[in-house]
mmCIF file of C-alpha atoms in Angstrom:
data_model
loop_
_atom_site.group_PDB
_atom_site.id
_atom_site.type_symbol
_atom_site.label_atom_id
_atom_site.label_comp_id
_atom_site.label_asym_id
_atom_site.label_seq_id
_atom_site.Cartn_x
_atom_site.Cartn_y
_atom_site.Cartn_z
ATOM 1 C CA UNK A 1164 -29.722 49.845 -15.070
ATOM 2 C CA UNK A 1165 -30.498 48.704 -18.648
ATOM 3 C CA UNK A 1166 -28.493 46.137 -19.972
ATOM 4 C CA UNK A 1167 -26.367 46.349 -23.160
ATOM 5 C CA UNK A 1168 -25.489 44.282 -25.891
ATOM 6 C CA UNK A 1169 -22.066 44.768 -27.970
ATOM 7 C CA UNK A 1170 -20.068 42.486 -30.186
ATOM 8 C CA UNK A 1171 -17.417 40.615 -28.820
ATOM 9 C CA UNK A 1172 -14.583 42.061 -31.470
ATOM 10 C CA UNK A 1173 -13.859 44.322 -33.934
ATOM 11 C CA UNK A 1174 -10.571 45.298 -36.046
ATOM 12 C CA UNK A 1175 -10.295 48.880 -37.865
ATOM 13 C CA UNK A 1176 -7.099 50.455 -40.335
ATOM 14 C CA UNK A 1177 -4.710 52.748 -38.636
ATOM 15 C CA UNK A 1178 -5.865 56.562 -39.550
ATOM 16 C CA UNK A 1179 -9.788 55.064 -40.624
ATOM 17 C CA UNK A 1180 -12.772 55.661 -38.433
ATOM 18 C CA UNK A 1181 -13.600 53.059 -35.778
ATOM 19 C CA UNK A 1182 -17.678 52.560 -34.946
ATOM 20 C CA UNK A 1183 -18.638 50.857 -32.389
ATOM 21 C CA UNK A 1184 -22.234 49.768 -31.764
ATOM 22 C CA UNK A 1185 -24.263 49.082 -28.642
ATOM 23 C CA UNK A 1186 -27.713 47.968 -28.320
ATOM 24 C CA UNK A 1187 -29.757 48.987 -25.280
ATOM 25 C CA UNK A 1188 -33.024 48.407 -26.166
ATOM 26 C CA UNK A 1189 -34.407 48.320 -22.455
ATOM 27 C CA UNK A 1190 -32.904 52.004 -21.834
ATOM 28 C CA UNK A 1191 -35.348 53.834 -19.363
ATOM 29 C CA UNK A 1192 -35.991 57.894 -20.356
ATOM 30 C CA UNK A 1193 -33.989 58.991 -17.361
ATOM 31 C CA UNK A 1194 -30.643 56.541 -18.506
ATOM 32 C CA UNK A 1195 -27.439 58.330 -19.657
ATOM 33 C CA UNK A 1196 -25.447 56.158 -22.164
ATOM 34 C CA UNK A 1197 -21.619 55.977 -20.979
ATOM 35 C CA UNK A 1198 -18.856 55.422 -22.800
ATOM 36 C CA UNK A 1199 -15.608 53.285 -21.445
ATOM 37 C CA UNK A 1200 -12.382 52.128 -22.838
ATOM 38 C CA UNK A 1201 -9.907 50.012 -21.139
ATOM 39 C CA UNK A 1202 -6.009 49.504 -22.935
ATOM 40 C CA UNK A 1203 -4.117 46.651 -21.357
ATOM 41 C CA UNK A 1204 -3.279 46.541 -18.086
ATOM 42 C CA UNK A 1205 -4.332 49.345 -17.473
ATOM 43 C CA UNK A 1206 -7.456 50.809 -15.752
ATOM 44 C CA UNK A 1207 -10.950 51.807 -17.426
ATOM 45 C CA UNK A 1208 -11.058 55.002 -18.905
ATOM 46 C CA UNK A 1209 -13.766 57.559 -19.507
ATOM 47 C CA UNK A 1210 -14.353 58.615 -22.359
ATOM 48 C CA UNK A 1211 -18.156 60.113 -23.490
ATOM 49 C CA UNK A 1212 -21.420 60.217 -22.549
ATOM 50 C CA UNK A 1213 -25.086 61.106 -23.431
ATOM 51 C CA UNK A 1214 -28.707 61.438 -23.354
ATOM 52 C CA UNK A 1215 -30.509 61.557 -26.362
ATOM 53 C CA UNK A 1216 -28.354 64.484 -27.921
ATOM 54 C CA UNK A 1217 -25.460 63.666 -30.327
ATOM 55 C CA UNK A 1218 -22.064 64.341 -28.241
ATOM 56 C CA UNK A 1219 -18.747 64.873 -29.337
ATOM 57 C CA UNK A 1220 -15.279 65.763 -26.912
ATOM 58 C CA UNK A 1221 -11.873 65.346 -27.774
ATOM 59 C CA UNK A 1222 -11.669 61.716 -28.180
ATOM 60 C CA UNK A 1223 -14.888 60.611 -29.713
ATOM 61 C CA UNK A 1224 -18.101 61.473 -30.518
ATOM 62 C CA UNK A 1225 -21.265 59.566 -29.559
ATOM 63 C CA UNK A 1226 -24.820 59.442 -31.835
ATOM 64 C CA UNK A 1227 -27.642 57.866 -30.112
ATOM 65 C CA UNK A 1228 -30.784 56.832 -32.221
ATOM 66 C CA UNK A 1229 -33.907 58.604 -31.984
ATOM 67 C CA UNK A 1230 -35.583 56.271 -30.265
ATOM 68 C CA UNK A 1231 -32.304 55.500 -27.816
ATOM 69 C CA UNK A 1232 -32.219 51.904 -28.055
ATOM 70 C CA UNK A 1233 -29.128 52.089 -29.819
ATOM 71 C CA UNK A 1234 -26.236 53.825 -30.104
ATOM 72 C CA UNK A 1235 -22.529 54.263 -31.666
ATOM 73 C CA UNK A 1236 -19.245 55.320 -30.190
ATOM 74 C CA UNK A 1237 -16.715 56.964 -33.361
ATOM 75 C CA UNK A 1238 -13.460 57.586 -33.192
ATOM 76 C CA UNK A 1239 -12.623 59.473 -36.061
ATOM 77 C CA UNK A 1240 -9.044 58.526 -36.991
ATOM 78 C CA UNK A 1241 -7.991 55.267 -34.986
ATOM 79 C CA UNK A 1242 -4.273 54.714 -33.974
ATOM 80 C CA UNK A 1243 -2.494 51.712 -32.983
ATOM 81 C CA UNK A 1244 -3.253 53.298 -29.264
ATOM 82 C CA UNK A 1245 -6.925 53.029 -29.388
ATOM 83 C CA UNK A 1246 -6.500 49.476 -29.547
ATOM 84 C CA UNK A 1247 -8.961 48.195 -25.793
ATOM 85 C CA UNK A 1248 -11.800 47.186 -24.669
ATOM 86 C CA UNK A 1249 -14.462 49.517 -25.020
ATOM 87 C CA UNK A 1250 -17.328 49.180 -22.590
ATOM 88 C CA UNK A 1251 -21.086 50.578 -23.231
ATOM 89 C CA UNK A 1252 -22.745 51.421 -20.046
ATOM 90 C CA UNK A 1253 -26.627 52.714 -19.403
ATOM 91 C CA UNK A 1254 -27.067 54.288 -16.054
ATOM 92 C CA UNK A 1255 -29.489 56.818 -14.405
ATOM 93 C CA UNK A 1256 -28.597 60.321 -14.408
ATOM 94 C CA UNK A 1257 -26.048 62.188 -11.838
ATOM 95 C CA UNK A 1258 -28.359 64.665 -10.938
ATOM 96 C CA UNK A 1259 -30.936 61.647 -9.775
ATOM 97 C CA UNK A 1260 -29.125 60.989 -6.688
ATOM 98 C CA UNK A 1261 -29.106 57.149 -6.973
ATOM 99 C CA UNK A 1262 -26.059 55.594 -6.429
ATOM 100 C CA UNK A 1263 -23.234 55.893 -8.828
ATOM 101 C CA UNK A 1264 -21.650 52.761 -9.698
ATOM 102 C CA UNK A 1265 -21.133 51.715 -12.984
ATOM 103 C CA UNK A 1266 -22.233 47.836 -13.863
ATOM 104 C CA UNK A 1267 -19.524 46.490 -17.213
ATOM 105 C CA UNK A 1268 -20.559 44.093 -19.178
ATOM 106 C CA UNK A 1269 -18.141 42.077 -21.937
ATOM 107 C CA UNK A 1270 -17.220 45.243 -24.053
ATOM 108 C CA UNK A 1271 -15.487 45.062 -27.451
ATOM 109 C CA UNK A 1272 -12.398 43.963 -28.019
ATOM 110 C CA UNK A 1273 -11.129 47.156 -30.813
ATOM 111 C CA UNK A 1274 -7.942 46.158 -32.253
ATOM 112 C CA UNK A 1275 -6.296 48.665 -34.284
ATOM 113 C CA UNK A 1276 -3.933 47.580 -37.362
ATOM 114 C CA UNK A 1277 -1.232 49.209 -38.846
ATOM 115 C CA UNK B 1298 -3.400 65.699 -10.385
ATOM 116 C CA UNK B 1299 -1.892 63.029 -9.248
ATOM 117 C CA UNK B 1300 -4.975 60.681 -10.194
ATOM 118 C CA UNK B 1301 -6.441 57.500 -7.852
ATOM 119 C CA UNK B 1302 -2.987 56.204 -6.555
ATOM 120 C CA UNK B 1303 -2.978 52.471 -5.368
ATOM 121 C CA UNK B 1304 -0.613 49.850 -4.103
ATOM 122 C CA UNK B 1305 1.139 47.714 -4.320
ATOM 123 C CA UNK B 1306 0.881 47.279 -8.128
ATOM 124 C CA UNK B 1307 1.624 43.539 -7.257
ATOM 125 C CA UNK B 1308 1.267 41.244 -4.808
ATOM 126 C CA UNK B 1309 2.515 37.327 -4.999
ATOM 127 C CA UNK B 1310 1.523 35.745 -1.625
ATOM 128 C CA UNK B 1311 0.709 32.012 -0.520
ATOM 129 C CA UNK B 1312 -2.298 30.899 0.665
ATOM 130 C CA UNK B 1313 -3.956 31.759 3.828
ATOM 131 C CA UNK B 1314 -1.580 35.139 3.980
ATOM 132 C CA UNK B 1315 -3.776 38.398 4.896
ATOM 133 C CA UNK B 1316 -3.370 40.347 1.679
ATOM 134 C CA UNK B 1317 -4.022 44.354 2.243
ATOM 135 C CA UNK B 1318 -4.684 46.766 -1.164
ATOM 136 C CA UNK B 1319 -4.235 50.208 -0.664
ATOM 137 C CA UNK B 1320 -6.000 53.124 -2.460
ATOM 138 C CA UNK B 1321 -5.698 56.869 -2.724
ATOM 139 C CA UNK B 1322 -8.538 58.666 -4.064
ATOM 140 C CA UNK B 1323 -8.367 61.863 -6.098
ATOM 141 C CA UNK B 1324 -8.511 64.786 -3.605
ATOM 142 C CA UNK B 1325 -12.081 66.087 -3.300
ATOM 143 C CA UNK B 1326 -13.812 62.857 -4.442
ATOM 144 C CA UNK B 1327 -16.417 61.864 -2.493
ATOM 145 C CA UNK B 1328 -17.513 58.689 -3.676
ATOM 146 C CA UNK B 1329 -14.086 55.336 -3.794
ATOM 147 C CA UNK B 1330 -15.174 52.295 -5.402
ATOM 148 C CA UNK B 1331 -13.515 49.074 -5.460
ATOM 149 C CA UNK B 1332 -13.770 46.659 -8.615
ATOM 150 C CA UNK B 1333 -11.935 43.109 -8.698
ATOM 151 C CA UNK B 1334 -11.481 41.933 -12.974
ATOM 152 C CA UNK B 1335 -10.775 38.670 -13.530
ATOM 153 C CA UNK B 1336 -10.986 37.032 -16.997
ATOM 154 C CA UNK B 1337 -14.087 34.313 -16.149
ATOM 155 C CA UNK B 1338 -16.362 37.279 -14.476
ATOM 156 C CA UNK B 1339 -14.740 40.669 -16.012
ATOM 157 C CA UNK B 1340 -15.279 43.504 -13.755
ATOM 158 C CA UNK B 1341 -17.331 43.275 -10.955
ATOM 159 C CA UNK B 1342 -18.279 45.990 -7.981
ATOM 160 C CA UNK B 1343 -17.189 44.747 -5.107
ATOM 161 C CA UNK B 1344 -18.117 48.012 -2.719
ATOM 162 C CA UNK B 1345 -18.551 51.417 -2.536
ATOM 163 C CA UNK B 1346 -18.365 54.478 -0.157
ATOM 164 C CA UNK B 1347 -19.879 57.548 0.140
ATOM 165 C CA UNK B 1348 -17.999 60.308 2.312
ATOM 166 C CA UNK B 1349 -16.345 57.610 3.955
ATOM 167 C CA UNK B 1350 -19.361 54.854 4.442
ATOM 168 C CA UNK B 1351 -20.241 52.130 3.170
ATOM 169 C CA UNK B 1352 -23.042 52.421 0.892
ATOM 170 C CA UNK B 1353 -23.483 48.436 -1.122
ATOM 171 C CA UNK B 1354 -21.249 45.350 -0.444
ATOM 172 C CA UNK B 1355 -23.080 43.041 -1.713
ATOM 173 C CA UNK B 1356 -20.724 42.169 -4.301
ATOM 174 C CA UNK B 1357 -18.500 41.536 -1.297
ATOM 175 C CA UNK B 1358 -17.692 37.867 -2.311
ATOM 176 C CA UNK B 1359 -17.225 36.340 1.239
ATOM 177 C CA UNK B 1360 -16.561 37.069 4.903
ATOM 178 C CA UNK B 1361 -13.315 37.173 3.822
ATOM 179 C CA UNK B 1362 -12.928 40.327 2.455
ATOM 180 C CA UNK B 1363 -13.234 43.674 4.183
ATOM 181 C CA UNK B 1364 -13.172 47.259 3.458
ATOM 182 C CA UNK B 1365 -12.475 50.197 5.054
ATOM 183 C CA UNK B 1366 -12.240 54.225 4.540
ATOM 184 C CA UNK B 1367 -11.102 55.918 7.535
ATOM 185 C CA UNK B 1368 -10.939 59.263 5.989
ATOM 186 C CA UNK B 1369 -11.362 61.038 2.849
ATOM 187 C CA UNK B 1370 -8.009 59.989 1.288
ATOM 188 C CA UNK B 1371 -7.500 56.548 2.062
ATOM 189 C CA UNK B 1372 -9.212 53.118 1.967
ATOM 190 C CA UNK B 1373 -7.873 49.725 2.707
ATOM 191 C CA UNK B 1374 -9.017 46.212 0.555
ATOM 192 C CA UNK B 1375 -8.174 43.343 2.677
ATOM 193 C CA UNK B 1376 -8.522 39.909 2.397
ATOM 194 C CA UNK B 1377 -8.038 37.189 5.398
ATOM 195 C CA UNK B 1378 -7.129 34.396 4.577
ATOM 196 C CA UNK B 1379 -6.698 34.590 0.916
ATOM 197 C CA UNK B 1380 -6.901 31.464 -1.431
ATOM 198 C CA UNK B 1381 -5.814 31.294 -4.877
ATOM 199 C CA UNK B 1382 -9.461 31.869 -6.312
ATOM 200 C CA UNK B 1383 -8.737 35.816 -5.275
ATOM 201 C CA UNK B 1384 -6.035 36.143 -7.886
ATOM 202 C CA UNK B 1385 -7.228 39.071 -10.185
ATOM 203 C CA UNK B 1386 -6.381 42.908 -10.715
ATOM 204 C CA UNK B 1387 -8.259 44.845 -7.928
ATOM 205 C CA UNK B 1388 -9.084 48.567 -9.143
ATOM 206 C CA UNK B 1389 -9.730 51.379 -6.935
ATOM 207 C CA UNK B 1390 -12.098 54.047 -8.259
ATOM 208 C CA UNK B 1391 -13.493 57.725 -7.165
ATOM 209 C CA UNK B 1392 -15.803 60.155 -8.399
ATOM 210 C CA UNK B 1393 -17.349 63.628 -7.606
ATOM 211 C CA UNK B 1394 -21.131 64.023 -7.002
ATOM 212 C CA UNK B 1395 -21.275 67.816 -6.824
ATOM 213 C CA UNK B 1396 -21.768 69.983 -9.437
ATOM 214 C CA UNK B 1397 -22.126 69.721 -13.196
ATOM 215 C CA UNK B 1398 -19.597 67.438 -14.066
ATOM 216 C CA UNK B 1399 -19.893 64.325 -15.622
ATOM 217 C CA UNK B 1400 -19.539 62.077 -12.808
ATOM 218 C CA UNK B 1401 -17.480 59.692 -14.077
ATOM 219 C CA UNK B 1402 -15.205 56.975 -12.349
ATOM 220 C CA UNK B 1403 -11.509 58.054 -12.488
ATOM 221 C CA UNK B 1404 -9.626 54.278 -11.787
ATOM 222 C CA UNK B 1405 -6.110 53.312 -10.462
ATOM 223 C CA UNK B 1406 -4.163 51.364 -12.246
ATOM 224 C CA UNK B 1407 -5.005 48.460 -10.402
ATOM 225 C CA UNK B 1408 -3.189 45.796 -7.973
ATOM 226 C CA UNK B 1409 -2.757 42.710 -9.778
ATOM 227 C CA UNK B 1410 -2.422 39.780 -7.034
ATOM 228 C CA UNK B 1411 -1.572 36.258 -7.202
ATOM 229 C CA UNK B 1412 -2.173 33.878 -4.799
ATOM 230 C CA UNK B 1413 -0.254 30.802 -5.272
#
């Protein structure tokens, strides 16, 4: 799997928009971006993930560059509970059959303030 | 949904005890994953089945841990003799490889242990 590169840290306002970046310049055509978050003590959560497509769900929405070697996770109005770690992942597809762990790297720290 | 259910949330034990982690996957799940975070290495894979077997251990640290899944809705983390180098939160995950979903990892909420 591709590796990824994210900053260490990042602080955003209460009720602003948090964007985080990832670089994955290495990403293979067949490698899904995923999108992780992990609050304190707690276990890692899912929360997007994409191809090449612009996605959006409930929680956040994901745009990928055209070329894919990038990509940032949004989350549109940020409360004090989105404060985690939020890990960028680059995996092969479901449907490929290859094994489906997930490999984390450092993350960013996203720390919300009131 | 009751989620991936593990325990015990904590475990303080002394060296050399055998320490057993216990995890519950979500019903239906056919793939359990176990992950060990500490704050040096972050989370790493430590093993994971597919209906029930073993696929990749290699991140298996020693001969000293073991893992087992002797049916669909259980698996066992143990570690004999532990040492104080195993303290870390140990997460238990499962996914579904059917259909169109999205495959992601559902995770427990983790046994922290301490190993004094």
């Amino acid at each position: 799997d591709a590796k990824t590169t994210q900053p260490t840290s990042m602080d955003c306002a209460e009720g602003r928009a948090a964007n985080l970046p990832c670089n994955h310049s290495t990403i293979s055509g067949n490698e899904y971006v995923y999108w992780y978050r992990q609050i304190h003590s707690q276990g890692p959560q899912y929360i997007i993930h994409g191809l090449k497509n612009n996605e959006t769900n409930e929680m956040a929405s994901l745009i990928i560059t055209e070329d894919r070697k990038s990509s940032t996770l949004i989350l549109p109005h940020a409360t004090l509970r989105d404060t985690a770690v939020y890990y960028c992942i680059v995996r092969v597809a479901i449907s490929s059959g290859s094994a489906r762990q997930l490999t984390f790297g450092s993350g960013t720290q996203l720390t919300v303030l009131p | 949904d009751a989620g991936v259910i593990q325990s015990p949330r904590h475990e303080v034990t002394e060296m050399g005890q055998e320490v057993t982690l216990r995890c519950k996957p979500i019903s239906g799940h056919d793939y359990l994953f176990w992950y060990r975070q500490t704050m040096m290495r972050g989370l790493e894979l430590l093993i994971y089945f597919n209906n029930n077997v073993p696929i990749d251990d290699s991140g298996m640290p020693e001969d000293r841990f073991s893992a087992k899944m002797p049916n669909a809705s259980f698996s066992t983390l143990k570690i004999q003799p532990s040492e104080p180098r195993d303290s870390a939160v140990y997460f238990c995950a499962s996914s579904f490889s059917h259909g169109a979903g999205t495959g992601e990892l559902f995770f427990g909420e983790g046994s922290r242990l301490t190993v004094l």
